[in-house]
CSV table of C-alpha atoms and ligand atoms in Angstrom, one decimal:
chain,number,residue,atom,x,y,z
A,1292,MET,CA,40.7,39.3,32.4
A,1293,ASN,CA,43.1,40.7,29.9
A,1294,VAL,CA,41.5,41.3,26.5
A,1295,GLU,CA,43.5,41.9,23.3
A,1296,ILE,CA,41.4,43.7,20.7
A,1297,VAL,CA,42.4,43.2,17.1
A,1298,ASP,CA,40.9,44.9,14.0
A,1299,ASP,CA,39.0,42.2,12.3
A,1300,TYR,CA,38.4,38.5,11.8
A,1301,GLN,CA,41.5,38.1,9.6
A,1302,ALA,CA,43.7,39.7,12.3
A,1303,LEU,CA,42.1,37.6,15.0
A,1304,SER,CA,42.7,34.4,13.0
A,1305,ALA,CA,46.3,35.4,12.3
A,1306,THR,CA,47.0,36.3,15.9
A,1307,VAL,CA,45.7,33.0,17.3
A,1308,ALA,CA,47.4,31.0,14.6
A,1309,GLN,CA,50.7,32.6,15.5
A,1310,ARG,CA,50.2,31.7,19.2
A,1311,ILE,CA,49.6,28.1,18.2
A,1312,ILE,CA,52.7,28.1,16.0
A,1313,LYS,CA,54.7,29.5,18.8
A,1314,THR,CA,53.5,26.8,21.2
A,1315,VAL,CA,54.5,24.1,18.7
A,1316,LYS,CA,57.9,25.7,18.1
A,1317,GLU,CA,58.6,25.8,21.8
A,1318,LYS,CA,57.2,22.2,22.4
A,1319,PRO,CA,57.1,20.2,19.1
A,1320,ASP,CA,55.1,17.4,20.8
A,1321,ALA,CA,52.5,19.8,22.2
A,1322,LEU,CA,49.0,18.6,22.6
A,1323,ILE,CA,46.7,21.2,21.1
A,1324,CYS,CA,42.9,21.5,21.3
A,1325,ILE,CA,41.0,23.8,18.9
A,1326,ALA,CA,37.3,24.2,19.1
A,1327,GLY,CA,35.0,23.5,16.2
A,1328,GLY,CA,32.3,25.9,15.1
A,1329,ASP,CA,32.7,29.0,12.9
A,1330,THR,CA,35.1,31.1,14.9
A,1331,PRO,CA,38.3,29.0,14.4
A,1332,LEU,CA,37.8,28.5,10.6
A,1333,GLY,CA,40.3,31.3,9.8
A,1334,VAL,CA,42.8,29.9,12.3
A,1335,PHE,CA,42.6,26.5,10.6
A,1336,SER,CA,43.2,28.1,7.2
A,1337,ALA,CA,46.2,30.1,8.5
A,1338,LEU,CA,47.7,27.0,10.1
A,1339,VAL,CA,47.2,24.9,6.9
A,1340,ASP,CA,49.0,27.7,5.0
A,1341,ALA,CA,51.8,27.9,7.5
A,1342,SER,CA,52.2,24.1,7.4
A,1343,ARG,CA,52.3,24.1,3.6
A,1344,LYS,CA,54.9,26.9,3.6
A,1345,GLY,CA,57.0,25.0,6.1
A,1346,ASP,CA,56.6,27.7,8.7
A,1347,VAL,CA,55.4,25.2,11.3
A,1348,ASP,CA,56.2,21.5,11.7
A,1349,LEU,CA,53.2,19.6,13.1
A,1350,THR,CA,54.7,16.1,12.7
A,1351,GLN,CA,55.3,15.6,16.4
A,1352,ALA,CA,52.3,17.6,17.7
A,1353,ALA,CA,49.0,16.0,18.7
A,1354,PHE,CA,45.4,17.2,18.6
A,1355,VAL,CA,42.4,16.5,20.7
A,1356,GLY,CA,38.8,17.5,19.9
A,1357,LEU,CA,37.0,19.8,22.2
A,1358,ASP,CA,33.5,18.4,21.8
A,1359,GLU,CA,30.9,16.7,19.6
A,1360,TRP,CA,27.1,16.5,19.2
A,1361,LEU,CA,26.0,13.2,20.6
A,1362,GLY,CA,24.6,11.0,17.8
A,1363,LEU,CA,26.5,12.7,14.9
A,1364,SER,CA,29.5,11.5,13.0
A,1365,LYS,CA,31.9,12.8,10.3
A,1366,ALA,CA,29.2,11.8,7.7
A,1367,ASP,CA,26.9,14.4,9.2
A,1368,LYS,CA,27.4,17.9,7.8
A,1369,GLY,CA,27.9,20.3,10.7
A,1370,SER,CA,29.2,17.8,13.2
A,1371,CYS,CA,32.4,19.0,14.9
A,1372,ARG,CA,34.3,16.2,13.4
A,1373,GLU,CA,33.1,17.0,9.9
A,1374,MET,CA,34.0,20.7,10.3
A,1375,VAL,CA,37.5,20.1,11.9
A,1376,TRP,CA,38.5,17.5,9.3
A,1377,GLY,CA,37.0,19.4,6.4
A,1378,HIS,CA,38.8,22.7,7.3
A,1379,PHE,CA,41.9,21.4,9.0
A,1380,PHE,CA,43.0,17.8,9.3
A,1381,ASP,CA,42.1,16.8,5.7
A,1382,HIS,CA,44.6,19.5,4.5
A,1383,LEU,CA,47.5,18.3,6.7
A,1384,THR,CA,49.5,15.1,6.6
A,1385,LEU,CA,49.0,13.9,10.1
A,1386,ARG,CA,49.2,10.3,11.3
A,1387,GLU,CA,46.1,8.7,12.8
A,1388,GLU,CA,47.7,8.5,16.3
A,1389,GLN,CA,48.3,12.2,16.3
A,1390,ILE,CA,44.5,12.9,16.6
A,1391,CYS,CA,42.0,12.0,19.2
A,1392,PHE,CA,38.4,13.1,18.6
A,1393,PHE,CA,35.1,12.2,20.2
A,1394,ASP,CA,33.0,9.7,18.3
A,1395,GLY,CA,29.5,11.2,18.6
A,1396,ARG,CA,27.9,8.0,17.5
A,1397,THR,CA,29.6,5.9,20.2
A,1398,ALA,CA,27.4,3.3,21.8
A,1399,ALA,CA,29.4,3.7,25.1
A,1400,PRO,CA,29.6,7.4,25.9
A,1401,ALA,CA,31.2,6.9,29.3
A,1402,GLU,CA,34.0,4.8,27.9
A,1403,GLU,CA,34.4,7.3,25.1
A,1404,CYS,CA,35.0,10.0,27.7
A,1405,ARG,CA,37.6,7.9,29.5
A,1406,ARG,CA,39.3,7.2,26.2
A,1407,VAL,CA,39.7,10.9,25.5
A,1408,ASP,CA,40.8,11.6,29.1
A,1409,ARG,CA,43.4,8.9,28.8
A,1410,PHE,CA,44.7,10.3,25.5
A,1411,ILE,CA,45.2,13.6,27.2
A,1412,SER,CA,46.8,12.2,30.4
A,1413,ASP,CA,49.1,9.9,28.4
A,1414,ARG,CA,50.5,13.0,26.7
A,1415,GLY,CA,51.1,14.9,29.9
A,1416,GLY,CA,48.0,17.2,29.5
A,1417,ILE,CA,47.0,19.8,27.0
A,1418,SER,CA,49.6,22.5,26.1
A,1419,LEU,CA,47.1,24.9,24.6
A,1420,VAL,CA,43.3,25.0,24.3
A,1421,VAL,CA,41.7,27.4,21.8
A,1422,LEU,CA,38.1,28.1,22.6
A,1423,GLY,CA,35.2,29.9,21.0
A,1424,ILE,CA,32.4,31.3,23.1
A,1425,GLY,CA,28.7,30.3,22.8
A,1426,MET,CA,25.9,33.0,22.7
A,1427,ASN,CA,25.1,31.7,26.2
A,1428,GLY,CA,28.7,31.9,27.4
A,1429,HIS,CA,29.3,28.1,27.0
A,1430,ILE,CA,32.8,26.8,26.5
A,1431,GLY,CA,33.0,23.6,24.5
A,1432,PHE,CA,29.7,22.1,25.6
A,1433,ASN,CA,30.1,23.3,29.2
A,1434,GLU,CA,26.8,24.9,29.4
A,1435,PRO,CA,25.4,27.5,31.9
A,1436,GLY,CA,25.4,25.8,35.4
A,1437,ALA,CA,28.6,23.9,34.5
A,1438,ALA,CA,30.6,22.4,37.3
A,1439,THR,CA,34.3,23.2,37.5
A,1440,ASP,CA,35.4,19.7,38.6
A,1441,THR,CA,34.6,17.8,35.4
A,1442,TYR,CA,36.8,16.0,32.9
A,1443,CYS,CA,35.2,14.6,29.7
A,1444,HIS,CA,31.5,14.1,30.2
A,1445,ILE,CA,28.1,14.0,28.6
A,1446,VAL,CA,26.0,17.1,28.7
A,1447,ASP,CA,22.4,18.0,28.2
A,1448,LEU,CA,22.5,20.9,25.8
A,1449,ASP,CA,21.1,24.2,26.8
A,1450,ALA,CA,18.1,25.5,24.8
A,1451,VAL,CA,20.3,28.3,23.3
A,1452,THR,CA,22.8,25.8,22.1
A,1453,GLN,CA,20.1,23.6,20.6
A,1454,SER,CA,18.6,26.5,18.7
A,1455,VAL,CA,22.0,28.0,17.6
A,1456,SER,CA,23.0,24.6,16.3
A,1457,ALA,CA,20.8,24.9,13.3
A,1458,LYS,CA,23.4,27.2,11.6
A,1459,TYR,CA,25.8,24.3,11.3
A,1460,PHE,CA,23.4,21.7,9.8
A,1461,ASP,CA,22.1,21.2,6.2
A,1462,GLN,CA,18.9,19.6,7.6
A,1463,PRO,CA,16.7,20.0,10.7
A,1464,ARG,CA,18.3,18.1,13.6
A,1465,GLN,CA,17.3,17.5,17.2
A,1466,VAL,CA,20.5,17.7,19.1
A,1467,LYS,CA,19.9,17.3,22.8
A,1468,GLN,CA,23.2,16.1,24.2
A,1469,GLY,CA,26.9,16.7,23.6
A,1470,ILE,CA,30.1,15.1,24.7
A,1471,THR,CA,32.8,17.6,25.8
A,1472,LEU,CA,36.1,18.2,27.6
A,1473,GLY,CA,35.1,19.4,31.0
A,1474,MET,CA,36.0,22.6,32.7
A,1475,LYS,CA,38.6,20.9,34.8
A,1476,THR,CA,40.3,19.5,31.6
A,1477,ILE,CA,40.3,23.0,30.2
A,1478,LEU,CA,41.5,24.7,33.4
A,1479,GLU,CA,44.3,22.1,33.7
A,1480,ALA,CA,45.7,23.0,30.2
A,1481,ASN,CA,48.9,24.9,30.2
A,1482,SER,CA,47.5,27.8,28.3
A,1483,VAL,CA,44.0,28.9,27.2
A,1484,ILE,CA,43.0,31.2,24.4
A,1485,LEU,CA,39.4,32.4,24.2
A,1486,MET,CA,38.5,33.9,20.9
A,1487,ALA,CA,35.4,35.8,19.7
A,1488,SER,CA,34.4,37.5,16.5
A,1489,GLY,CA,31.5,39.6,15.3
A,1490,GLU,CA,29.0,42.0,16.8
A,1491,LYS,CA,26.6,39.1,17.8
A,1492,LYS,CA,29.2,38.1,20.4
A,1493,ALA,CA,29.6,41.6,21.8
A,1494,ALA,CA,27.0,41.2,24.6
A,1495,ILE,CA,28.3,37.8,25.9
A,1496,VAL,CA,31.9,39.0,25.6
A,1497,ALA,CA,31.1,42.1,27.7
A,1498,GLN,CA,29.3,40.0,30.3
A,1499,THR,CA,32.2,37.6,30.5
A,1500,VAL,CA,34.7,40.3,31.0
A,1501,ARG,CA,32.7,42.2,33.6
A,1502,GLU,CA,31.0,39.5,35.7
A,1503,PRO,CA,32.9,37.7,38.4
A,1504,ALA,CA,33.4,34.0,37.8
A,1505,THR,CA,30.0,32.2,37.9
A,1506,PRO,CA,28.8,28.9,36.5
A,1507,ALA,CA,25.9,30.8,35.0
A,1508,ILE,CA,28.4,32.1,32.4
A,1509,PRO,CA,30.9,29.3,31.9
A,1510,ALA,CA,33.4,31.5,30.1
A,1511,THR,CA,33.9,33.5,33.3
A,1512,LEU,CA,35.2,30.3,35.0
A,1513,LEU,CA,38.3,30.7,32.8
A,1514,LYS,CA,39.3,33.8,34.9
A,1515,SER,CA,41.1,31.6,37.4
A,1516,HIS,CA,43.5,30.3,34.7
A,1517,PRO,CA,46.9,31.9,35.1
A,1518,ARG,CA,47.7,31.8,31.4
A,1519,LEU,CA,44.4,32.9,29.8
A,1520,GLN,CA,44.5,35.1,26.7
A,1521,VAL,CA,41.2,36.6,25.4
A,1522,VAL,CA,41.5,37.8,21.8
A,1523,VAL,CA,38.5,39.4,20.1
A,1524,ASP,CA,38.0,41.5,17.0
A,1525,LYS,CA,36.6,45.1,17.2
A,1526,PRO,CA,33.0,44.1,16.6
A,1527,ALA,CA,33.1,41.5,19.4
A,1528,ALA,CA,34.7,44.2,21.6
A,1529,SER,CA,32.1,46.9,20.8
A,1530,ARG,CA,30.3,46.6,24.1
A,1531,LEU,CA,33.4,46.6,26.3
B,431,F6R,C1,32.5,24.1,19.1
B,431,F6R,C2,32.4,24.6,20.5
B,431,F6R,C3,31.5,25.7,20.9
B,431,F6R,C4,31.8,26.9,20.0
B,431,F6R,C5,30.8,28.1,20.4
B,431,F6R,C6,31.0,29.2,19.4
B,431,F6R,O1,33.4,23.0,19.1
B,431,F6R,O2,33.0,24.0,21.4
B,431,F6R,O3,31.7,26.0,22.2
B,431,F6R,O4,33.1,27.3,20.2
B,431,F6R,O5,29.5,27.6,20.4
B,431,F6R,O6,30.6,28.8,18.1
B,431,F6R,P1,30.9,29.6,16.8
B,431,F6R,O7,32.3,29.7,16.7
B,431,F6R,O8,30.2,28.9,15.7
B,431,F6R,O9,30.2,31.0,17.1
């Protein structure tokens, strides 16, 4: 696992944003997947800036969501949809058909999974997935114990994920399940970037880099991907 260490969060965000821009320049109709959560917020902001300055043209690109808390919608502060729209899509002029995102309030979760699978296959697969890493090593909502042969699916959330989730919400919430792209969806993407920032991620980053691929730490399963880039800032690399 090759790890690129950059100085700080700003450098991390700029580095990853540049890789996304490069992907879109090489393939204007690229399908991009960027995680929600705190880690990519700087990437969103850098991409919005680049788009406003005309440094990247996103008019042909498409975006697919990585995951969502089951039961939450855009109206719920801290849902993936609310975060990704609030920090990214609301600041761009994209057409509706350019975006596919899980509806966490769906009454038919299995159909919702197939809808997102179809969006991806209709576009010939994902060009680039940009991932954060959970405190327990999860990727999207592929939790410890994750299978590698899954496309979009419903997940029972790990206890760590349930307790960490409180940082996103403005009120107490019981989130027990998620809907997520599967490990197979992610491993079939043309390129994968795993990003991590901050000292609190140092232990899981070190474990991910050192351990052989194991479902106990889903991020290690990315090791089999031929075009994986791990980009971390110095605090997140401090235990390497
Ligand atoms: C969010 C997601 C999660 C996060 C991970 C890290 O859409 O898929 O896997 O990437 O939990 O979260 P942050 O970035 O908030 O530390």
